[in-house]
Every structure is written in C-alpha cells, then in structure tokens.
Short mmCIF file of C-alpha atoms in Angstrom, two decimals:
data_model
loop_
_atom_site.label_atom_id
_atom_site.label_comp_id
_atom_site.label_asym_id
_atom_site.label_seq_id
_atom_site.Cartn_x
_atom_site.Cartn_y
_atom_site.Cartn_z
CA UNK A 870 20.99 -52.75 91.84
CA UNK A 871 21.29 -53.09 88.22
CA UNK A 872 17.94 -51.67 87.64
CA UNK A 873 18.78 -48.70 89.76
CA UNK A 874 22.02 -48.13 87.77
CA UNK A 875 20.27 -48.31 84.38
CA UNK A 876 17.28 -46.24 85.21
CA UNK A 877 18.71 -43.82 87.68
CA UNK A 878 16.23 -44.48 90.44
CA UNK A 879 16.57 -42.44 93.74
CA UNK A 880 18.40 -39.27 94.42
CA UNK A 881 21.48 -38.41 92.26
CA UNK A 882 24.12 -39.04 94.98
CA UNK A 883 22.44 -42.15 96.18
CA UNK A 884 22.31 -43.33 92.56
CA UNK A 885 26.04 -42.57 92.09
CA UNK A 886 26.88 -44.34 95.39
CA UNK A 887 24.98 -47.37 94.25
CA UNK A 888 27.00 -47.47 91.06
CA UNK A 889 30.29 -47.15 92.91
CA UNK A 890 29.21 -50.06 95.16
CA UNK A 891 28.38 -52.22 92.26
CA UNK A 892 31.84 -51.80 90.68
CA UNK A 893 33.84 -51.80 93.88
CA UNK A 894 32.01 -54.71 95.52
CA UNK A 895 30.93 -56.80 92.63
CA UNK A 896 33.22 -55.74 89.83
CA UNK A 897 30.19 -55.17 87.73
CA UNK A 898 31.63 -53.61 84.52
CA UNK A 899 28.45 -51.87 83.24
CA UNK A 900 28.55 -49.75 86.34
CA UNK A 901 31.77 -48.03 85.13
CA UNK A 902 29.99 -47.04 81.96
CA UNK A 903 26.95 -45.66 84.01
CA UNK A 904 29.37 -43.78 86.31
CA UNK A 905 31.02 -42.24 83.34
CA UNK A 906 27.64 -41.23 81.85
CA UNK A 907 26.64 -39.81 85.19
CA UNK A 908 29.57 -37.48 85.37
CA UNK A 909 29.34 -36.57 81.70
CA UNK A 910 25.73 -35.48 82.11
CA UNK A 911 26.79 -33.32 85.06
CA UNK A 912 29.40 -31.63 82.79
CA UNK A 913 32.42 -33.21 84.41
CA UNK A 914 33.86 -34.73 81.22
CA UNK A 915 37.34 -35.20 82.53
CA UNK A 916 36.13 -37.44 85.40
CA UNK A 917 33.74 -39.23 83.09
CA UNK A 918 36.71 -40.14 80.68
CA UNK A 919 38.59 -41.46 83.66
CA UNK A 920 35.92 -43.98 84.39
CA UNK A 921 35.49 -44.82 80.61
CA UNK A 922 39.18 -45.38 80.40
CA UNK A 923 39.10 -47.83 83.28
CA UNK A 924 36.12 -49.65 81.80
CA UNK A 925 37.83 -49.77 78.37
CA UNK A 926 40.92 -51.32 79.89
CA UNK A 927 38.76 -53.94 81.60
CA UNK A 928 37.11 -54.77 78.30
CA UNK A 929 33.76 -53.08 78.49
CA UNK A 930 32.47 -52.42 74.91
CA UNK A 931 30.59 -49.40 75.84
CA UNK A 932 33.54 -47.77 77.57
CA UNK A 933 35.80 -48.80 74.81
CA UNK A 934 33.47 -46.97 72.39
CA UNK A 935 33.20 -43.78 74.52
CA UNK A 936 36.87 -43.55 75.35
CA UNK A 937 37.87 -44.34 71.83
CA UNK A 938 35.63 -41.62 70.44
CA UNK A 939 37.11 -39.16 72.90
CA UNK A 940 40.64 -39.92 71.68
CA UNK A 941 39.50 -39.49 68.04
CA UNK A 942 37.81 -36.12 68.78
CA UNK A 943 41.16 -34.45 69.59
CA UNK A 944 42.16 -35.09 65.97
CA UNK A 945 38.89 -33.51 64.57
CA UNK A 946 37.45 -36.98 64.03
CA UNK A 947 40.44 -38.29 62.06
CA UNK A 948 43.23 -39.94 64.07
CA UNK A 949 46.49 -38.31 63.01
CA UNK A 950 48.52 -39.19 66.04
CA UNK A 951 49.18 -42.07 68.56
CA UNK A 952 46.00 -41.21 70.67
CA UNK A 953 43.92 -41.33 67.59
CA UNK A 954 45.30 -44.60 66.44
CA UNK A 955 44.61 -45.91 69.93
CA UNK A 956 41.11 -44.72 69.63
CA UNK A 957 40.57 -46.71 66.45
CA UNK A 958 42.00 -49.83 68.23
CA UNK A 959 39.37 -49.39 71.01
CA UNK A 960 36.57 -49.07 68.49
CA UNK A 961 37.78 -52.24 66.81
CA UNK A 962 37.72 -54.07 70.12
CA UNK A 963 34.24 -52.80 70.88
CA UNK A 964 32.97 -53.77 67.44
CA UNK A 965 34.25 -57.28 67.90
CA UNK A 966 31.98 -57.58 70.90
CA UNK A 967 29.00 -56.62 68.78
CA UNK A 968 28.92 -52.93 69.64
CA UNK A 969 27.02 -51.53 66.67
CA UNK A 970 27.68 -47.84 67.26
CA UNK A 971 31.38 -48.60 67.33
CA UNK A 972 31.11 -50.61 64.10
CA UNK A 973 29.13 -47.63 62.62
CA UNK A 974 31.93 -45.18 63.52
CA UNK A 975 34.53 -47.56 62.11
CA UNK A 976 32.62 -47.71 58.90
CA UNK A 977 32.70 -43.86 58.63
CA UNK A 978 36.50 -43.95 59.29
CA UNK A 979 36.97 -46.66 56.74
CA UNK A 980 35.11 -44.52 54.18
CA UNK A 981 37.24 -41.42 54.80
CA UNK A 982 40.55 -43.01 55.72
CA UNK A 983 42.48 -42.24 58.90
CA UNK A 984 46.09 -41.63 59.65
CA UNK A 985 48.20 -43.49 57.09
CA UNK A 986 45.25 -45.85 56.24
CA UNK A 987 43.59 -44.74 53.00
CA UNK A 988 39.81 -44.68 52.59
CA UNK A 989 38.13 -47.93 51.25
CA UNK A 990 34.71 -47.01 49.87
CA UNK A 991 33.85 -50.60 49.01
CA UNK A 992 34.70 -51.93 52.48
CA UNK A 993 32.81 -49.10 54.17
CA UNK A 994 29.78 -49.92 51.97
CA UNK A 995 29.77 -53.57 53.10
CA UNK A 996 29.99 -52.46 56.72
CA UNK A 997 27.21 -50.00 56.45
CA UNK A 998 25.07 -52.59 54.61
CA UNK A 999 25.69 -55.10 57.46
CA UNK A 1000 24.65 -52.65 60.15
CA UNK A 1001 21.53 -51.57 58.11
CA UNK A 1002 20.29 -55.10 58.28
CA UNK A 1003 20.93 -55.46 62.03
CA UNK A 1004 17.62 -54.13 63.26
CA UNK A 1005 19.45 -51.97 65.79
CA UNK A 1006 18.90 -48.31 66.48
CA UNK A 1007 21.92 -47.54 64.21
CA UNK A 1008 20.29 -49.44 61.29
CA UNK A 1009 18.45 -46.42 60.06
CA UNK A 1010 21.66 -44.22 59.91
CA UNK A 1011 23.43 -47.07 58.16
CA UNK A 1012 20.56 -47.21 55.60
CA UNK A 1013 21.22 -43.49 54.86
CA UNK A 1014 24.95 -44.32 54.13
CA UNK A 1015 23.83 -47.20 52.01
CA UNK A 1016 21.44 -44.98 50.06
CA UNK A 1017 24.17 -42.40 49.49
CA UNK A 1018 26.45 -45.03 48.21
CA UNK A 1019 23.86 -46.53 45.79
CA UNK A 1020 22.59 -43.13 44.64
CA UNK A 1021 26.09 -41.90 43.74
CA UNK A 1022 27.70 -45.19 42.86
CA UNK A 1023 30.36 -44.87 45.76
CA UNK A 1024 31.84 -48.17 46.81
CA UNK A 1025 29.19 -50.13 44.89
CA UNK A 1026 27.32 -50.03 41.59
CA UNK A 1027 25.08 -47.22 40.77
CA UNK A 1028 21.61 -48.22 41.99
CA UNK A 1029 19.24 -45.36 42.52
CA UNK A 1030 16.18 -47.71 42.58
CA UNK A 1031 17.58 -49.12 45.80
CA UNK A 1032 18.46 -45.68 47.20
CA UNK A 1033 15.18 -43.99 46.84
CA UNK A 1034 13.10 -46.07 49.31
CA UNK A 1035 15.98 -45.87 51.86
CA UNK A 1036 16.14 -42.11 51.55
CA UNK A 1037 12.32 -41.92 51.89
CA UNK A 1038 12.31 -44.13 55.00
CA UNK A 1039 15.09 -42.06 56.48
CA UNK A 1040 13.25 -38.62 55.76
CA UNK A 1041 9.94 -39.85 57.04
CA UNK A 1042 11.54 -40.98 60.36
CA UNK A 1043 13.76 -37.92 60.94
CA UNK A 1044 12.48 -34.87 58.87
CA UNK A 1045 10.29 -33.61 61.58
CA UNK A 1046 12.55 -34.45 64.57
CA UNK A 1047 15.87 -33.19 63.05
CA UNK A 1048 14.95 -30.78 60.15
CA UNK A 1049 18.49 -29.10 60.32
CA UNK A 1050 20.43 -32.33 60.26
CA UNK A 1051 22.88 -32.48 57.33
CA UNK A 1052 21.98 -36.08 56.65
CA UNK A 1053 18.22 -35.19 56.53
CA UNK A 1054 18.73 -32.25 54.17
CA UNK A 1055 20.98 -34.33 51.80
CA UNK A 1056 18.41 -37.15 51.84
CA UNK A 1057 15.68 -34.74 50.98
CA UNK A 1058 17.78 -33.01 48.16
CA UNK A 1059 18.59 -36.45 46.62
CA UNK A 1060 14.89 -37.45 46.67
CA UNK A 1061 13.93 -34.17 45.02
CA UNK A 1062 16.69 -34.70 42.46
CA UNK A 1063 15.48 -38.35 41.86
CA UNK A 1064 11.81 -37.29 41.30
CA UNK A 1065 12.71 -34.33 39.14
CA UNK A 1066 14.93 -36.56 36.73
CA UNK A 1067 13.08 -39.83 37.06
CA UNK A 1068 16.21 -41.39 38.45
CA UNK A 1069 15.33 -44.68 40.27
CA UNK A 1070 11.66 -43.65 40.50
CA UNK A 1071 8.81 -42.44 38.22
CA UNK A 1072 9.38 -38.78 37.44
CA UNK A 1073 7.20 -36.43 39.27
CA UNK A 1074 8.05 -32.72 39.59
CA UNK A 1075 5.34 -32.31 42.30
CA UNK A 1076 7.18 -34.85 44.55
CA UNK A 1077 10.44 -33.21 43.80
CA UNK A 1078 9.07 -29.81 44.92
CA UNK A 1079 7.56 -31.40 48.02
CA UNK A 1080 10.92 -32.61 49.23
CA UNK A 1081 12.84 -29.44 48.29
CA UNK A 1082 10.28 -27.24 50.22
CA UNK A 1083 11.19 -29.10 53.29
CA UNK A 1084 14.62 -27.89 53.34
CA UNK A 1085 14.79 -24.91 51.13
CA UNK A 1086 15.22 -22.38 53.88
CA UNK A 1087 18.07 -24.35 55.42
CA UNK A 1088 19.94 -25.79 52.35
CA UNK A 1089 21.38 -23.72 49.50
CA UNK A 1090 21.09 -26.48 46.84
CA UNK A 1091 17.41 -27.08 47.71
CA UNK A 1092 16.69 -23.38 47.80
CA UNK A 1093 18.34 -23.06 44.23
CA UNK A 1094 16.40 -26.17 42.93
CA UNK A 1095 13.14 -24.93 44.22
CA UNK A 1096 13.75 -21.43 42.72
CA UNK A 1097 14.36 -23.03 39.26
CA UNK A 1098 11.10 -24.99 39.82
CA UNK A 1099 9.17 -21.70 40.36
CA UNK A 1100 10.89 -20.04 37.52
CA UNK A 1101 9.92 -22.81 35.03
CA UNK A 1102 6.58 -23.58 36.56
CA UNK A 1103 7.48 -27.38 36.96
CA UNK A 1104 5.69 -29.03 39.81
CA UNK A 1105 4.42 -25.71 41.07
CA UNK A 1106 2.63 -22.71 39.67
CA UNK A 1107 5.12 -20.41 37.77
CA UNK A 1108 6.18 -17.49 40.01
CA UNK A 1109 9.18 -15.50 38.84
CA UNK A 1110 8.97 -13.18 41.86
CA UNK A 1111 9.18 -16.14 44.18
CA UNK A 1112 12.02 -17.61 42.23
CA UNK A 1113 13.94 -14.32 42.45
CA UNK A 1114 13.36 -14.12 46.14
CA UNK A 1115 14.70 -17.57 46.77
CA UNK A 1116 17.72 -17.01 44.51
CA UNK A 1117 18.50 -13.86 46.45
CA UNK A 1118 18.25 -15.87 49.72
CA UNK A 1119 20.85 -18.44 48.40
CA UNK A 1120 23.15 -15.69 46.84
CA UNK A 1121 23.38 -13.93 50.22
CA UNK A 1122 25.18 -17.08 51.40
CA UNK A 1123 27.52 -16.90 48.47
CA UNK A 1124 25.79 -19.62 46.30
CA UNK A 1125 27.30 -18.88 42.81
CA UNK A 1126 24.68 -20.75 40.68
CA UNK A 1127 22.03 -18.55 42.18
CA UNK A 1128 24.10 -15.44 41.34
CA UNK A 1129 24.16 -16.64 37.73
CA UNK A 1130 20.31 -17.08 37.76
CA UNK A 1131 19.92 -13.53 39.32
CA UNK A 1132 21.94 -12.17 36.41
CA UNK A 1133 19.60 -13.79 33.94
CA UNK A 1134 16.63 -12.43 35.87
CA UNK A 1135 17.89 -8.89 35.94
CA UNK A 1136 18.89 -8.98 32.25
CA UNK A 1137 15.45 -10.23 31.12
CA UNK A 1138 13.34 -8.61 33.90
CA UNK A 1139 11.98 -11.82 35.32
CA UNK A 1140 10.62 -11.39 38.81
CA UNK A 1141 12.51 -8.06 39.10
CA UNK A 1142 12.81 -4.80 37.00
CA UNK A 1143 15.13 -5.14 34.09
CA UNK A 1144 18.55 -3.84 34.95
CA UNK A 1145 21.59 -4.55 32.74
CA UNK A 1146 24.03 -3.14 35.27
CA UNK A 1147 22.57 -5.42 37.92
CA UNK A 1148 22.98 -8.44 35.62
CA UNK A 1149 26.66 -7.61 35.05
CA UNK A 1150 27.23 -7.16 38.75
CA UNK A 1151 25.62 -10.68 39.57
CA UNK A 1152 27.65 -12.39 36.89
CA UNK A 1153 30.91 -10.79 37.96
CA UNK A 1154 30.23 -11.85 41.49
CA UNK A 1155 29.70 -15.41 40.20
CA UNK A 1156 33.05 -15.09 38.40
CA UNK A 1157 34.69 -14.02 41.62
CA UNK A 1158 33.36 -17.21 43.24
CA UNK A 1159 34.76 -19.29 40.36
CA UNK A 1160 31.36 -20.49 39.22
CA UNK A 1161 31.64 -23.09 36.43
CA UNK A 1162 29.00 -21.61 34.23
CA UNK A 1163 29.56 -17.91 34.74
CA UNK A 1164 32.17 -17.53 31.97
CA UNK A 1165 29.92 -19.03 29.41
CA UNK A 1166 26.84 -17.27 30.48
CA UNK A 1167 28.44 -13.77 30.68
CA UNK A 1168 30.60 -14.23 27.50
CA UNK A 1169 27.61 -15.39 25.48
CA UNK A 1170 25.42 -12.42 26.60
CA UNK A 1171 28.06 -10.00 25.39
CA UNK A 1172 28.69 -11.83 22.09
CA UNK A 1173 24.86 -11.97 21.30
CA UNK A 1174 24.59 -8.24 21.87
CA UNK A 1175 22.21 -8.53 24.84
CA UNK A 1176 23.53 -5.21 26.37
CA UNK A 1177 22.73 -1.69 25.18
CA UNK A 1178 25.41 0.55 23.83
CA UNK A 1179 25.36 2.75 26.93
CA UNK A 1180 25.79 -0.23 29.17
CA UNK A 1181 28.73 -1.48 27.00
CA UNK A 1182 30.41 1.91 27.16
CA UNK A 1183 29.86 2.23 30.85
CA UNK A 1184 31.08 -1.18 31.88
CA UNK A 1185 33.65 -2.16 29.15
CA UNK A 1186 34.71 1.10 27.61
CA UNK A 1187 33.40 0.31 24.13
CA UNK A 1188 32.04 -2.40 21.88
CA UNK A 1189 35.46 -3.75 20.76
CA UNK A 1190 36.60 -4.03 24.34
CA UNK A 1191 33.47 -5.81 25.30
CA UNK A 1192 34.01 -8.37 22.49
CA UNK A 1193 37.54 -8.95 23.63
CA UNK A 1194 36.23 -9.59 27.07
CA UNK A 1195 33.62 -11.96 25.73
CA UNK A 1196 36.27 -13.87 23.80
CA UNK A 1197 38.32 -14.31 26.89
CA UNK A 1198 35.33 -15.49 28.92
CA UNK A 1199 34.31 -17.99 26.30
CA UNK A 1200 37.80 -19.37 26.07
CA UNK A 1201 37.79 -19.79 29.86
CA UNK A 1202 34.46 -21.68 29.42
CA UNK A 1203 35.99 -23.94 26.68
CA UNK A 1204 38.90 -24.66 29.01
CA UNK A 1205 36.45 -25.85 31.72
CA UNK A 1206 35.05 -28.33 29.21
CA UNK A 1207 31.98 -26.20 28.17
CA UNK A 1208 31.86 -26.69 24.38
CA UNK A 1209 28.22 -25.85 23.64
CA UNK A 1210 28.05 -23.06 21.02
CA UNK A 1211 31.52 -21.77 21.89
CA UNK A 1212 32.82 -21.69 18.29
CA UNK A 1213 29.61 -20.07 17.07
CA UNK A 1214 29.92 -17.33 19.55
CA UNK A 1215 33.60 -16.80 18.88
CA UNK A 1216 32.59 -16.34 15.17
CA UNK A 1217 30.12 -13.74 16.11
CA UNK A 1218 32.88 -11.88 17.93
CA UNK A 1219 35.21 -12.18 14.98
CA UNK A 1220 32.66 -10.89 12.61
CA UNK A 1221 32.15 -7.79 14.73
CA UNK A 1222 35.81 -7.11 15.17
CA UNK A 1223 36.58 -7.59 11.54
CA UNK A 1224 34.15 -4.58 10.96
CA UNK A 1225 36.05 -2.52 13.56
CA UNK A 1226 37.58 0.87 12.52
CA UNK A 1227 41.06 -0.72 12.50
CA UNK A 1228 40.21 -3.16 9.71
CA UNK A 1229 41.23 -1.63 6.41
CA UNK A 1230 43.40 1.05 7.87
CA UNK A 1231 47.18 1.40 7.55
CA UNK A 1232 49.32 0.68 10.59
CA UNK A 1233 53.02 1.01 11.39
CA UNK A 1234 54.52 -2.16 13.10
CA UNK A 1235 56.76 -1.96 16.15
CA UNK A 1236 57.81 -4.02 19.10
CA UNK A 1237 58.18 -7.20 17.08
CA UNK A 1238 60.79 -9.85 17.81
CA UNK A 1239 61.66 -9.91 14.11
CA UNK A 1240 63.44 -6.62 14.02
CA UNK A 1241 63.26 -6.36 10.18
CA UNK A 1242 59.44 -6.04 10.42
CA UNK A 1243 59.58 -3.07 12.76
CA UNK A 1244 58.86 0.20 11.06
CA UNK A 1245 57.09 -1.30 8.08
CA UNK A 1246 53.60 -0.22 7.16
CA UNK A 1247 50.64 -2.29 6.11
CA UNK A 1248 46.97 -2.51 6.01
CA UNK A 1249 44.98 -4.55 8.60
CA UNK A 1250 42.88 -7.13 6.61
CA UNK A 1251 41.40 -9.29 9.44
CA UNK A 1252 41.31 -10.06 13.19
CA UNK A 1253 40.99 -13.57 14.68
CA UNK A 1254 40.02 -13.45 18.46
CA UNK A 1255 39.75 -17.14 18.71
CA UNK A 1256 43.57 -17.48 18.57
CA UNK A 1257 45.42 -17.23 22.01
CA UNK A 1258 46.54 -14.53 22.08
CA UNK A 1259 44.41 -12.94 19.28
CA UNK A 1260 46.03 -12.31 15.93
CA UNK A 1261 45.81 -9.52 13.37
CA UNK A 1262 46.49 -10.25 9.70
CA UNK A 1263 48.44 -7.33 8.21
CA UNK A 1264 49.06 -7.01 4.38
CA UNK A 1265 52.50 -5.36 4.29
CA UNK A 1266 52.94 -2.65 1.65
CA UNK A 1267 56.14 -4.13 0.26
CA UNK A 1268 54.15 -6.85 -1.41
CA UNK A 1269 55.10 -9.54 1.13
CA UNK A 1270 52.23 -12.01 2.05
CA UNK A 1271 50.02 -11.09 5.10
CA UNK A 1272 51.57 -11.75 8.50
CA UNK A 1273 49.69 -12.92 11.59
CA UNK A 1274 50.77 -10.77 14.40
CA UNK A 1275 49.92 -10.93 18.15
CA UNK A 1276 48.07 -7.88 19.26
CA UNK A 1277 49.28 -6.65 22.66
CA UNK A 1278 48.13 -3.13 22.62
CA UNK A 1279 45.85 -1.48 20.10
CA UNK A 1280 46.30 2.22 20.59
CA UNK A 1281 45.33 4.03 17.34
CA UNK A 1282 46.84 7.38 16.75
CA UNK A 1283 45.19 9.33 13.86
CA UNK A 1284 43.88 5.85 12.93
CA UNK A 1285 47.33 4.98 11.45
CA UNK A 1286 49.54 3.80 14.18
CA UNK A 1287 49.16 0.67 16.42
CA UNK A 1288 51.43 -1.53 18.60
CA UNK A 1289 52.07 -5.27 17.79
CA UNK A 1290 54.39 -7.80 19.28
CA UNK A 1291 55.47 -11.11 17.72
#
C-alpha cells in the first residue's frame, strides 16, 4: 500500500482511494501528505490545503511544511499577520523533526526577518552552513547561500576563496537546467567578477568572460560587464561594435551604467558614428535614472571642452551656461562622494568664466539684502563657480573693498547692468 501511495501505481482514482484507505483505516500519516499532493497536482489547491492542514495538526513534518508555506505565501513570503506567524511555527515544528526544506525556508526567513523579528544574518549563515553539509537535495541550494555570504561578507567574514568553488559547483549543476534562475545568474555574475579581479581565485579574464557569456542575454549586470570586456579587449578580442550592441540591449531595460557607456561611445565614435547630441541624450537619460556616475562623467566632458560650439549653443544656450551646468553636475558628483579630479575641473570652469564678457565690465547692483549697496556701481573682477551658490567679486567704485555677491540672475543690458542678490 505504501509503495502504491509513493509511486502512484494504478489508475488515478484507484490510487486516491488507496491513499484514503491508508489514512482512514491505518491512520498512516504520510498518506495525508500524498493525498494533498494528489489534489494539488490536479489543480485543486483548496482541497489539498485541507489535507495538509489535517496532517500538520497530526504532526506530519511534510504537511507542516506545505501548510506552513501556504500561510506564508499570503503575506508575500513574509509573515506580517497571525496566519504568517502560525506558518513560521509550523516550519519550526517540521524542522525539529529533521525536515531540511523547512529548515532551509526558516534560514531564508531568518536572514530577511519576519513580522516583528529582525533579520539575523549570522544565525542564517550558520543554518545554511549546517544544511549545506547535510548531503540532502537542499544542500546545493544552501551551498549557494553560503557562497553568497562568504563572497560578500554577510553574516560571516569575507572569504571569497571559500565562495568561488561553491559558486562553481552550483553553476555546473544548474546552469544548463535552470539558465534563467536568479540564483544561477547571480552565481555566474559573481564568478565572472571573481575571475576578472582575482578575488579568491587566480585572475583570468578568459574565465570571467566565459561565465558572463552564459547569462549576458538574461542578466543586465552580466550584459554590461561583458560589453566592457569587448570594449577593452580583455579576455576576448576587442570589438567596439559588439560592446555597443550589448550596452544598447541593457539600456533598453533601463540599465543606467550602460547609458553612461553609450554616451562615451557616441562622443568618441566607438562602435557607432560620432554623435555629440546622442552622447548628451544618453547621459541625461542616465541622470534621470539617478546613476551614481552620470553627474561626474557629464560635468567633466563639458568642463574639458569635449563638445563643439554648435552643440554647446544648441543644448545649453551658450558656453557660459554650459559651464554653469558643468559646475552643478560636478558638485552633485562630489556630494555623492566622487572626489576624483573634481577640484581640477571646477578650476577649469572658473578659468573660463573669469574670461567671460562680464569680467571687467561695470555693473549696477540691485536686489541685495543690504539695501545700502543697491544702486551702487562697480567692476566685476572675478567669478567663483565652486561656491554654493556661485559668487562674483565686484570692486565697488566708491573705493570700498571688493564684495562677494551671490549671482541669481545674470542678465546683461548694454553690458553694464546685471542682477545680484545677497
């Protein structure tokens, strides 16, 4: 009878009747689990849960796991209500009976936290480590979790040398069977990163490319990484056209770092015809997506004079306006913690603006908080775009020392009038 229940021998209805007899006559608990599976496979999930619930109350670990997971699913995997909390308790009961899948699910919940219970990364790591050494069918998934923890130093010390072989084992086992799995793609990306940087393994760009190629069409980060490899010719023959094609693929899915690279490619004509307008469009799109490097890249290109005068006039309204925009972008980059060359580029901007037509011209001051300064005339002697907001230094004509004044609007009328605010 048990063999019939486990293997499903005989016609479906006969099989189901056999399972019912095993439970009703012999109180054989595993039969309840098999009945639940039977109905679940037929698409009758409500009936299946009724049997899993009975089996869970009777103490069957398989039923406790199935019914517990069903209670958790109503809270999107995280128990936020009484039913979810009950689901966690059932998983705990099943785990105490040695049910490794329940223990695995508990480890995942322990990592993220659930209800009012905060996540505990160190405890989750220990749980995953225990399951990974069990030799069960869940050991390989637990090894993936252990690898992630070691590779990123989450819940345990950073140990990429331990992570790499675990990732490799996981990919070899599941890459062909489940190529679209999030776990498989993440493992392949981490392996590519490890080989490209020599992190936990001897550096090999060829190996990095091999892993990134497996998931480049399904994972944006791998697509981006592989495009950079083609662009630089690292681990693969240099091919700017191929790199451009892959960055476009990622950019279509709103991958902002790829938009930044496409801006570079358009500006320099790598893999695509040179197009300054297209470069600006890509960088502005990256800015809209709040890319962490777009401010620096775009601001630097303007400050270094990488755009033609026609492009500057078309997209910024003039060279001075473009330099003001560059200063703003570079300040944003500095606020994000990007300090490389910021001061040098701001100096380039200041040097340009200090040669602007307003420098050396007489101006009349107005709109200042200090009313006694309004109406006075002076000569603009310098401009500092690095200040926030930018400052003009004006040498007043009544022999007072130069004043640093905030520039709100610079509207020149006959090159003698301009607006300032304190």
